[in-house]
Amino acid sequence: MSNNLPRQDAMRLLLAGIADDLQAYPQLNDLLQQQFQAALRHKAAELGPVAEAISTLVDTMQERRALRVALVQRLVGPNGTMLQAFALLKNAARERMEADWNTLEQAVIGCKVLSKRNGDLLVEQYTIMQRVLHGEEQIYAPA
């Protein structure tokens, strides 16, 4: 990103990216729920397309996050934070963006929890399947 970008345009892009992520996280949440249901019901045919959709959405969100970091650095310096960038806004806009940011942070946490749950389930299923197919490494543990 160019440092020649006017500050007003940088702020506009920053706010637009947050708005886009606020819309994307419910989609990610839904996809993670679909993934869990497909795994729970052993519907392997559904897992591939859902995983691809999750990957595509996460890649897009990661690109926005990287841009957001660059925009904050443009606005408030290399060690700048979102709250410092929001402080450049007028009161009503700043309060709204801080609230949106908090909502976004909660959505991120929620999706991380769902993603871990899904990963744990898939690992457990894989481990069980390996035991069924290949047997136990050691049926009797040494005393």
PDB file of N, CA, C and O in Angstrom, residues 14-84:
ATOM      1  N   LEU A  14     -10.299   1.581   5.773  1.00  0.00           N
ATOM      2  CA  LEU A  14     -10.247   0.875   7.049  1.00  0.00           C
ATOM      3  C   LEU A  14     -11.652   0.563   7.549  1.00  0.00           C
ATOM      4  O   LEU A  14     -11.965  -0.569   7.913  1.00  0.00           O
ATOM      5  N   LEU A  15     -12.509   1.555   7.533  1.00  0.00           N
ATOM      6  CA  LEU A  15     -13.881   1.379   8.013  1.00  0.00           C
ATOM      7  C   LEU A  15     -14.671   0.426   7.119  1.00  0.00           C
ATOM      8  O   LEU A  15     -15.459  -0.389   7.609  1.00  0.00           O
ATOM      9  N   ALA A  16     -14.438   0.510   5.813  1.00  0.00           N
ATOM     10  CA  ALA A  16     -15.128  -0.391   4.877  1.00  0.00           C
ATOM     11  C   ALA A  16     -14.701  -1.839   5.108  1.00  0.00           C
ATOM     12  O   ALA A  16     -15.536  -2.752   5.050  1.00  0.00           O
ATOM     13  N   GLY A  17     -13.426  -2.055   5.387  1.00  0.00           N
ATOM     14  CA  GLY A  17     -12.934  -3.403   5.642  1.00  0.00           C
ATOM     15  C   GLY A  17     -13.546  -4.009   6.892  1.00  0.00           C
ATOM     16  O   GLY A  17     -13.882  -5.199   6.925  1.00  0.00           O
ATOM     17  N   ILE A  18     -13.697  -3.182   7.920  1.00  0.00           N
ATOM     18  CA  ILE A  18     -14.331  -3.656   9.150  1.00  0.00           C
ATOM     19  C   ILE A  18     -15.788  -4.019   8.867  1.00  0.00           C
ATOM     20  O   ILE A  18     -16.277  -5.064   9.307  1.00  0.00           O
ATOM     21  N   ALA A  19     -16.478  -3.179   8.117  1.00  0.00           N
ATOM     22  CA  ALA A  19     -17.876  -3.460   7.762  1.00  0.00           C
ATOM     23  C   ALA A  19     -17.979  -4.755   6.962  1.00  0.00           C
ATOM     24  O   ALA A  19     -18.885  -5.580   7.205  1.00  0.00           O
ATOM     25  N   ASP A  20     -17.051  -4.966   6.037  1.00  0.00           N
ATOM     26  CA  ASP A  20     -17.058  -6.201   5.243  1.00  0.00           C
ATOM     27  C   ASP A  20     -16.847  -7.426   6.133  1.00  0.00           C
ATOM     28  O   ASP A  20     -17.502  -8.453   5.956  1.00  0.00           O
ATOM     29  N   ASP A  21     -15.932  -7.318   7.098  1.00  0.00           N
ATOM     30  CA  ASP A  21     -15.690  -8.444   7.995  1.00  0.00           C
ATOM     31  C   ASP A  21     -16.883  -8.691   8.914  1.00  0.00           C
ATOM     32  O   ASP A  21     -17.188  -9.839   9.248  1.00  0.00           O
ATOM     33  N   LEU A  22     -17.562  -7.631   9.318  1.00  0.00           N
ATOM     34  CA  LEU A  22     -18.767  -7.807  10.140  1.00  0.00           C
ATOM     35  C   LEU A  22     -19.825  -8.611   9.391  1.00  0.00           C
ATOM     36  O   LEU A  22     -20.606  -9.341  10.004  1.00  0.00           O
ATOM     37  N   GLN A  23     -19.861  -8.473   8.080  1.00  0.00           N
ATOM     38  CA  GLN A  23     -20.804  -9.259   7.277  1.00  0.00           C
ATOM     39  C   GLN A  23     -20.272 -10.660   7.006  1.00  0.00           C
ATOM     40  O   GLN A  23     -21.038 -11.601   6.863  1.00  0.00           O
ATOM     41  N   ALA A  24     -18.948 -10.812   6.954  1.00  0.00           N
ATOM     42  CA  ALA A  24     -18.355 -12.100   6.609  1.00  0.00           C
ATOM     43  C   ALA A  24     -18.371 -13.082   7.773  1.00  0.00           C
ATOM     44  O   ALA A  24     -18.526 -14.296   7.557  1.00  0.00           O
ATOM     45  N   TYR A  25     -18.224 -12.593   8.991  1.00  0.00           N
ATOM     46  CA  TYR A  25     -18.143 -13.525  10.120  1.00  0.00           C
ATOM     47  C   TYR A  25     -19.415 -14.344  10.337  1.00  0.00           C
ATOM     48  O   TYR A  25     -19.309 -15.548  10.641  1.00  0.00           O
ATOM     49  N   PRO A  26     -20.603 -13.793  10.181  1.00  0.00           N
ATOM     50  CA  PRO A  26     -21.786 -14.672  10.268  1.00  0.00           C
ATOM     51  C   PRO A  26     -21.774 -15.768   9.194  1.00  0.00           C
ATOM     52  O   PRO A  26     -22.205 -16.898   9.446  1.00  0.00           O
ATOM     53  N   GLN A  27     -21.254 -15.447   8.008  1.00  0.00           N
ATOM     54  CA  GLN A  27     -21.130 -16.461   6.957  1.00  0.00           C
ATOM     55  C   GLN A  27     -20.147 -17.551   7.391  1.00  0.00           C
ATOM     56  O   GLN A  27     -20.408 -18.742   7.197  1.00  0.00           O
ATOM     57  N   LEU A  28     -19.019 -17.125   7.970  1.00  0.00           N
ATOM     58  CA  LEU A  28     -18.033 -18.095   8.435  1.00  0.00           C
ATOM     59  C   LEU A  28     -18.626 -18.964   9.544  1.00  0.00           C
ATOM     60  O   LEU A  28     -18.450 -20.185   9.553  1.00  0.00           O
ATOM     61  N   ASN A  29     -19.345 -18.344  10.452  1.00  0.00           N
ATOM     62  CA  ASN A  29     -19.995 -19.075  11.530  1.00  0.00           C
ATOM     63  C   ASN A  29     -20.920 -20.143  10.952  1.00  0.00           C
ATOM     64  O   ASN A  29     -20.908 -21.298  11.385  1.00  0.00           O
ATOM     65  N   ASP A  30     -21.722 -19.762   9.968  1.00  0.00           N
ATOM     66  CA  ASP A  30     -22.646 -20.697   9.334  1.00  0.00           C
ATOM     67  C   ASP A  30     -21.890 -21.847   8.664  1.00  0.00           C
ATOM     68  O   ASP A  30     -22.276 -23.014   8.789  1.00  0.00           O
ATOM     69  N   LEU A  31     -20.807 -21.533   7.965  1.00  0.00           N
ATOM     70  CA  LEU A  31     -20.017 -22.578   7.307  1.00  0.00           C
ATOM     71  C   LEU A  31     -19.391 -23.529   8.333  1.00  0.00           C
ATOM     72  O   LEU A  31     -19.346 -24.743   8.112  1.00  0.00           O
ATOM     73  N   LEU A  32     -18.927 -22.983   9.436  1.00  0.00           N
ATOM     74  CA  LEU A  32     -18.355 -23.835  10.487  1.00  0.00           C
ATOM     75  C   LEU A  32     -19.423 -24.747  11.096  1.00  0.00           C
ATOM     76  O   LEU A  32     -19.149 -25.907  11.425  1.00  0.00           O
ATOM     77  N   GLN A  33     -20.637 -24.234  11.224  1.00  0.00           N
ATOM     78  CA  GLN A  33     -21.746 -25.071  11.711  1.00  0.00           C
ATOM     79  C   GLN A  33     -22.058 -26.182  10.704  1.00  0.00           C
ATOM     80  O   GLN A  33     -22.292 -27.338  11.093  1.00  0.00           O
ATOM     81  N   GLN A  34     -22.048 -25.834   9.420  1.00  0.00           N
ATOM     82  CA  GLN A  34     -22.286 -26.841   8.379  1.00  0.00           C
ATOM     83  C   GLN A  34     -21.195 -27.912   8.403  1.00  0.00           C
ATOM     84  O   GLN A  34     -21.479 -29.110   8.258  1.00  0.00           O
ATOM     85  N   GLN A  35     -19.954 -27.471   8.588  1.00  0.00           N
ATOM     86  CA  GLN A  35     -18.837 -28.407   8.641  1.00  0.00           C
ATOM     87  C   GLN A  35     -19.006 -29.380   9.824  1.00  0.00           C
ATOM     88  O   GLN A  35     -18.812 -30.582   9.676  1.00  0.00           O
ATOM     89  N   PHE A  36     -19.383 -28.843  10.963  1.00  0.00           N
ATOM     90  CA  PHE A  36     -19.573 -29.677  12.143  1.00  0.00           C
ATOM     91  C   PHE A  36     -20.677 -30.703  11.917  1.00  0.00           C
ATOM     92  O   PHE A  36     -20.511 -31.890  12.231  1.00  0.00           O
ATOM     93  N   GLN A  37     -21.793 -30.254  11.360  1.00  0.00           N
ATOM     94  CA  GLN A  37     -22.915 -31.163  11.119  1.00  0.00           C
ATOM     95  C   GLN A  37     -22.524 -32.250  10.123  1.00  0.00           C
ATOM     96  O   GLN A  37     -22.890 -33.420  10.299  1.00  0.00           O
ATOM     97  N   ALA A  38     -21.788 -31.879   9.086  1.00  0.00           N
ATOM     98  CA  ALA A  38     -21.351 -32.866   8.096  1.00  0.00           C
ATOM     99  C   ALA A  38     -20.395 -33.877   8.735  1.00  0.00           C
ATOM    100  O   ALA A  38     -20.506 -35.089   8.488  1.00  0.00           O
ATOM    101  N   ALA A  39     -19.483 -33.399   9.567  1.00  0.00           N
ATOM    102  CA  ALA A  39     -18.548 -34.306  10.239  1.00  0.00           C
ATOM    103  C   ALA A  39     -19.285 -35.201  11.224  1.00  0.00           C
ATOM    104  O   ALA A  39     -19.023 -36.404  11.295  1.00  0.00           O
ATOM    105  N   LEU A  40     -20.187 -34.623  11.970  1.00  0.00           N
ATOM    106  CA  LEU A  40     -20.939 -35.374  12.972  1.00  0.00           C
ATOM    107  C   LEU A  40     -21.744 -36.498  12.325  1.00  0.00           C
ATOM    108  O   LEU A  40     -21.858 -37.596  12.879  1.00  0.00           O
ATOM    109  N   ARG A  41     -22.277 -36.238  11.147  1.00  0.00           N
ATOM    110  CA  ARG A  41     -23.114 -37.211  10.442  1.00  0.00           C
ATOM    111  C   ARG A  41     -22.315 -38.055   9.440  1.00  0.00           C
ATOM    112  O   ARG A  41     -22.892 -38.779   8.639  1.00  0.00           O
ATOM    113  N   HIS A  42     -20.982 -37.888   9.452  1.00  0.00           N
ATOM    114  CA  HIS A  42     -20.088 -38.641   8.571  1.00  0.00           C
ATOM    115  C   HIS A  42     -20.451 -38.456   7.094  1.00  0.00           C
ATOM    116  O   HIS A  42     -20.446 -39.409   6.319  1.00  0.00           O
ATOM    117  N   LYS A  43     -20.767 -37.234   6.716  1.00  0.00           N
ATOM    118  CA  LYS A  43     -21.114 -36.927   5.330  1.00  0.00           C
ATOM    119  C   LYS A  43     -19.878 -36.344   4.634  1.00  0.00           C
ATOM    120  O   LYS A  43     -19.758 -35.135   4.447  1.00  0.00           O
ATOM    121  N   ALA A  44     -18.978 -37.232   4.262  1.00  0.00           N
ATOM    122  CA  ALA A  44     -17.700 -36.837   3.680  1.00  0.00           C
ATOM    123  C   ALA A  44     -17.875 -36.008   2.406  1.00  0.00           C
ATOM    124  O   ALA A  44     -17.093 -35.092   2.151  1.00  0.00           O
ATOM    125  N   ALA A  45     -18.892 -36.313   1.623  1.00  0.00           N
ATOM    126  CA  ALA A  45     -19.118 -35.595   0.368  1.00  0.00           C
ATOM    127  C   ALA A  45     -19.410 -34.116   0.606  1.00  0.00           C
ATOM    128  O   ALA A  45     -19.134 -33.277  -0.260  1.00  0.00           O
ATOM    129  N   GLU A  46     -19.968 -33.790   1.770  1.00  0.00           N
ATOM    130  CA  GLU A  46     -20.269 -32.387   2.086  1.00  0.00           C
ATOM    131  C   GLU A  46     -19.057 -31.657   2.664  1.00  0.00           C
ATOM    132  O   GLU A  46     -18.982 -30.434   2.581  1.00  0.00           O
ATOM    133  N   LEU A  47     -18.137 -32.396   3.261  1.00  0.00           N
ATOM    134  CA  LEU A  47     -16.998 -31.759   3.931  1.00  0.00           C
ATOM    135  C   LEU A  47     -16.087 -31.006   2.962  1.00  0.00           C
ATOM    136  O   LEU A  47     -15.621 -29.921   3.281  1.00  0.00           O
ATOM    137  N   GLY A  48     -15.844 -31.573   1.798  1.00  0.00           N
ATOM    138  CA  GLY A  48     -14.945 -30.934   0.827  1.00  0.00           C
ATOM    139  C   GLY A  48     -15.424 -29.559   0.388  1.00  0.00           C
ATOM    140  O   GLY A  48     -14.679 -28.576   0.504  1.00  0.00           O
ATOM    141  N   PRO A  49     -16.649 -29.457  -0.117  1.00  0.00           N
ATOM    142  CA  PRO A  49     -17.137 -28.142  -0.552  1.00  0.00           C
ATOM    143  C   PRO A  49     -17.212 -27.118   0.591  1.00  0.00           C
ATOM    144  O   PRO A  49     -16.914 -25.947   0.398  1.00  0.00           O
ATOM    145  N   VAL A  50     -17.586 -27.580   1.785  1.00  0.00           N
ATOM    146  CA  VAL A  50     -17.661 -26.662   2.917  1.00  0.00           C
ATOM    147  C   VAL A  50     -16.256 -26.186   3.286  1.00  0.00           C
ATOM    148  O   VAL A  50     -16.044 -24.996   3.537  1.00  0.00           O
ATOM    149  N   ALA A  51     -15.304 -27.111   3.295  1.00  0.00           N
ATOM    150  CA  ALA A  51     -13.919 -26.732   3.609  1.00  0.00           C
ATOM    151  C   ALA A  51     -13.384 -25.731   2.585  1.00  0.00           C
ATOM    152  O   ALA A  51     -12.693 -24.775   2.947  1.00  0.00           O
ATOM    153  N   GLU A  52     -13.715 -25.936   1.330  1.00  0.00           N
ATOM    154  CA  GLU A  52     -13.278 -25.015   0.273  1.00  0.00           C
ATOM    155  C   GLU A  52     -13.899 -23.632   0.474  1.00  0.00           C
ATOM    156  O   GLU A  52     -13.227 -22.605   0.335  1.00  0.00           O
ATOM    157  N   ALA A  53     -15.180 -23.591   0.807  1.00  0.00           N
ATOM    158  CA  ALA A  53     -15.854 -22.312   1.052  1.00  0.00           C
ATOM    159  C   ALA A  53     -15.254 -21.607   2.265  1.00  0.00           C
ATOM    160  O   ALA A  53     -15.046 -20.383   2.244  1.00  0.00           O
ATOM    161  N   ILE A  54     -14.949 -22.363   3.309  1.00  0.00           N
ATOM    162  CA  ILE A  54     -14.316 -21.782   4.499  1.00  0.00           C
ATOM    163  C   ILE A  54     -12.952 -21.203   4.121  1.00  0.00           C
ATOM    164  O   ILE A  54     -12.627 -20.067   4.482  1.00  0.00           O
ATOM    165  N   SER A  55     -12.180 -21.975   3.395  1.00  0.00           N
ATOM    166  CA  SER A  55     -10.837 -21.538   3.000  1.00  0.00           C
ATOM    167  C   SER A  55     -10.879 -20.259   2.166  1.00  0.00           C
ATOM    168  O   SER A  55     -10.100 -19.322   2.399  1.00  0.00           O
ATOM    169  N   THR A  56     -11.783 -20.208   1.210  1.00  0.00           N
ATOM    170  CA  THR A  56     -11.915 -19.024   0.355  1.00  0.00           C
ATOM    171  C   THR A  56     -12.307 -17.799   1.178  1.00  0.00           C
ATOM    172  O   THR A  56     -11.719 -16.718   1.026  1.00  0.00           O
ATOM    173  N   LEU A  57     -13.272 -17.971   2.055  1.00  0.00           N
ATOM    174  CA  LEU A  57     -13.726 -16.857   2.890  1.00  0.00           C
ATOM    175  C   LEU A  57     -12.618 -16.400   3.833  1.00  0.00           C
ATOM    176  O   LEU A  57     -12.376 -15.192   3.974  1.00  0.00           O
ATOM    177  N   VAL A  58     -11.928 -17.334   4.455  1.00  0.00           N
ATOM    178  CA  VAL A  58     -10.852 -16.983   5.381  1.00  0.00           C
ATOM    179  C   VAL A  58      -9.713 -16.283   4.643  1.00  0.00           C
ATOM    180  O   VAL A  58      -9.128 -15.326   5.165  1.00  0.00           O
ATOM    181  N   ASP A  59      -9.392 -16.732   3.437  1.00  0.00           N
ATOM    182  CA  ASP A  59      -8.348 -16.062   2.647  1.00  0.00           C
ATOM    183  C   ASP A  59      -8.720 -14.601   2.382  1.00  0.00           C
ATOM    184  O   ASP A  59      -7.880 -13.705   2.514  1.00  0.00           O
ATOM    185  N   THR A  60      -9.964 -14.366   2.020  1.00  0.00           N
ATOM    186  CA  THR A  60     -10.436 -13.002   1.763  1.00  0.00           C
ATOM    187  C   THR A  60     -10.356 -12.164   3.037  1.00  0.00           C
ATOM    188  O   THR A  60      -9.907 -11.007   3.012  1.00  0.00           O
ATOM    189  N   MET A  61     -10.762 -12.753   4.150  1.00  0.00           N
ATOM    190  CA  MET A  61     -10.729 -12.035   5.421  1.00  0.00           C
ATOM    191  C   MET A  61      -9.281 -11.752   5.845  1.00  0.00           C
ATOM    192  O   MET A  61      -8.986 -10.684   6.393  1.00  0.00           O
ATOM    193  N   GLN A  62      -8.378 -12.686   5.560  1.00  0.00           N
ATOM    194  CA  GLN A  62      -6.967 -12.483   5.879  1.00  0.00           C
ATOM    195  C   GLN A  62      -6.382 -11.339   5.056  1.00  0.00           C
ATOM    196  O   GLN A  62      -5.595 -10.541   5.567  1.00  0.00           O
ATOM    197  N   GLU A  63      -6.781 -11.242   3.802  1.00  0.00           N
ATOM    198  CA  GLU A  63      -6.325 -10.132   2.955  1.00  0.00           C
ATOM    199  C   GLU A  63      -6.811  -8.803   3.531  1.00  0.00           C
ATOM    200  O   GLU A  63      -6.066  -7.814   3.563  1.00  0.00           O
ATOM    201  N   ARG A  64      -8.060  -8.769   3.997  1.00  0.00           N
ATOM    202  CA  ARG A  64      -8.587  -7.547   4.605  1.00  0.00           C
ATOM    203  C   ARG A  64      -7.843  -7.209   5.896  1.00  0.00           C
ATOM    204  O   ARG A  64      -7.570  -6.051   6.195  1.00  0.00           O
ATOM    205  N   ARG A  65      -7.498  -8.234   6.673  1.00  0.00           N
ATOM    206  CA  ARG A  65      -6.759  -7.997   7.912  1.00  0.00           C
ATOM    207  C   ARG A  65      -5.389  -7.398   7.614  1.00  0.00           C
ATOM    208  O   ARG A  65      -4.963  -6.440   8.256  1.00  0.00           O
ATOM    209  N   ALA A  66      -4.703  -7.946   6.616  1.00  0.00           N
ATOM    210  CA  ALA A  66      -3.386  -7.417   6.238  1.00  0.00           C
ATOM    211  C   ALA A  66      -3.504  -5.961   5.763  1.00  0.00           C
ATOM    212  O   ALA A  66      -2.677  -5.111   6.123  1.00  0.00           O
ATOM    213  N   LEU A  67      -4.528  -5.675   4.977  1.00  0.00           N
ATOM    214  CA  LEU A  67      -4.754  -4.302   4.536  1.00  0.00           C
ATOM    215  C   LEU A  67      -5.068  -3.407   5.727  1.00  0.00           C
ATOM    216  O   LEU A  67      -4.575  -2.282   5.821  1.00  0.00           O
ATOM    217  N   ARG A  68      -5.859  -3.917   6.666  1.00  0.00           N
ATOM    218  CA  ARG A  68      -6.221  -3.142   7.853  1.00  0.00           C
ATOM    219  C   ARG A  68      -4.969  -2.755   8.647  1.00  0.00           C
ATOM    220  O   ARG A  68      -4.823  -1.622   9.085  1.00  0.00           O
ATOM    221  N   VAL A  69      -4.047  -3.705   8.803  1.00  0.00           N
ATOM    222  CA  VAL A  69      -2.792  -3.418   9.511  1.00  0.00           C
ATOM    223  C   VAL A  69      -2.019  -2.311   8.786  1.00  0.00           C
ATOM    224  O   VAL A  69      -1.539  -1.360   9.412  1.00  0.00           O
ATOM    225  N   ALA A  70      -1.930  -2.414   7.473  1.00  0.00           N
ATOM    226  CA  ALA A  70      -1.213  -1.405   6.686  1.00  0.00           C
ATOM    227  C   ALA A  70      -1.900  -0.039   6.787  1.00  0.00           C
ATOM    228  O   ALA A  70      -1.227   0.993   6.893  1.00  0.00           O
ATOM    229  N   LEU A  71      -3.215  -0.035   6.776  1.00  0.00           N
ATOM    230  CA  LEU A  71      -3.949   1.232   6.864  1.00  0.00           C
ATOM    231  C   LEU A  71      -3.765   1.876   8.235  1.00  0.00           C
ATOM    232  O   LEU A  71      -3.580   3.104   8.334  1.00  0.00           O
ATOM    233  N   VAL A  72      -3.793   1.083   9.285  1.00  0.00           N
ATOM    234  CA  VAL A  72      -3.569   1.630  10.632  1.00  0.00           C
ATOM    235  C   VAL A  72      -2.154   2.195  10.724  1.00  0.00           C
ATOM    236  O   VAL A  72      -1.951   3.280  11.276  1.00  0.00           O
ATOM    237  N   GLN A  73      -1.192   1.494  10.161  1.00  0.00           N
ATOM    238  CA  GLN A  73       0.184   2.001  10.165  1.00  0.00           C
ATOM    239  C   GLN A  73       0.276   3.309   9.390  1.00  0.00           C
ATOM    240  O   GLN A  73       0.984   4.227   9.801  1.00  0.00           O
ATOM    241  N   ARG A  74      -0.450   3.404   8.304  1.00  0.00           N
ATOM    242  CA  ARG A  74      -0.481   4.646   7.517  1.00  0.00           C
ATOM    243  C   ARG A  74      -1.088   5.784   8.327  1.00  0.00           C
ATOM    244  O   ARG A  74      -0.617   6.917   8.293  1.00  0.00           O
ATOM    245  N   LEU A  75      -2.117   5.476   9.099  1.00  0.00           N
ATOM    246  CA  LEU A  75      -2.836   6.513   9.840  1.00  0.00           C
ATOM    247  C   LEU A  75      -2.135   6.949  11.131  1.00  0.00           C
ATOM    248  O   LEU A  75      -2.131   8.134  11.451  1.00  0.00           O
ATOM    249  N   VAL A  76      -1.575   5.991  11.878  1.00  0.00           N
ATOM    250  CA  VAL A  76      -1.051   6.339  13.205  1.00  0.00           C
ATOM    251  C   VAL A  76       0.373   5.858  13.466  1.00  0.00           C
ATOM    252  O   VAL A  76       0.848   5.962  14.596  1.00  0.00           O
ATOM    253  N   GLY A  77       1.040   5.332  12.467  1.00  0.00           N
ATOM    254  CA  GLY A  77       2.430   4.942  12.650  1.00  0.00           C
ATOM    255  C   GLY A  77       2.615   3.433  12.727  1.00  0.00           C
ATOM    256  O   GLY A  77       1.645   2.675  12.847  1.00  0.00           O
ATOM    257  N   PRO A  78       3.864   2.999  12.692  1.00  0.00           N
ATOM    258  CA  PRO A  78       4.173   1.572  12.586  1.00  0.00           C
ATOM    259  C   PRO A  78       3.702   0.730  13.770  1.00  0.00           C
ATOM    260  O   PRO A  78       3.467  -0.458  13.620  1.00  0.00           O
ATOM    261  N   ASN A  79       3.564   1.305  14.936  1.00  0.00           N
ATOM    262  CA  ASN A  79       3.106   0.548  16.104  1.00  0.00           C
ATOM    263  C   ASN A  79       1.684   0.927  16.493  1.00  0.00           C
ATOM    264  O   ASN A  79       1.274   0.711  17.628  1.00  0.00           O
ATOM    265  N   GLY A  80       0.943   1.479  15.542  1.00  0.00           N
ATOM    266  CA  GLY A  80      -0.406   1.961  15.818  1.00  0.00           C
ATOM    267  C   GLY A  80      -1.389   0.842  16.107  1.00  0.00           C
ATOM    268  O   GLY A  80      -1.207  -0.296  15.694  1.00  0.00           O
ATOM    269  N   THR A  81      -2.424   1.198  16.849  1.00  0.00           N
ATOM    270  CA  THR A  81      -3.492   0.251  17.178  1.00  0.00           C
ATOM    271  C   THR A  81      -4.799   0.731  16.555  1.00  0.00           C
ATOM    272  O   THR A  81      -4.919   1.896  16.145  1.00  0.00           O
ATOM    273  N   MET A  82      -5.761  -0.170  16.541  1.00  0.00           N
ATOM    274  CA  MET A  82      -7.071   0.203  16.017  1.00  0.00           C
ATOM    275  C   MET A  82      -7.675   1.340  16.848  1.00  0.00           C
ATOM    276  O   MET A  82      -8.246   2.279  16.284  1.00  0.00           O
ATOM    277  N   LEU A  83      -7.548   1.260  18.160  1.00  0.00           N
ATOM    278  CA  LEU A  83      -8.128   2.308  19.006  1.00  0.00           C
ATOM    279  C   LEU A  83      -7.482   3.664  18.732  1.00  0.00           C
ATOM    280  O   LEU A  83      -8.162   4.695  18.768  1.00  0.00           O
ATOM    281  N   GLN A  84      -6.190   3.661  18.436  1.00  0.00           N
ATOM    282  CA  GLN A  84      -5.540   4.922  18.071  1.00  0.00           C
ATOM    283  C   GLN A  84      -6.088   5.449  16.742  1.00  0.00           C
ATOM    284  O   GLN A  84      -6.273   6.651  16.580  1.00  0.00           O
TER     285      GLN A  84
END
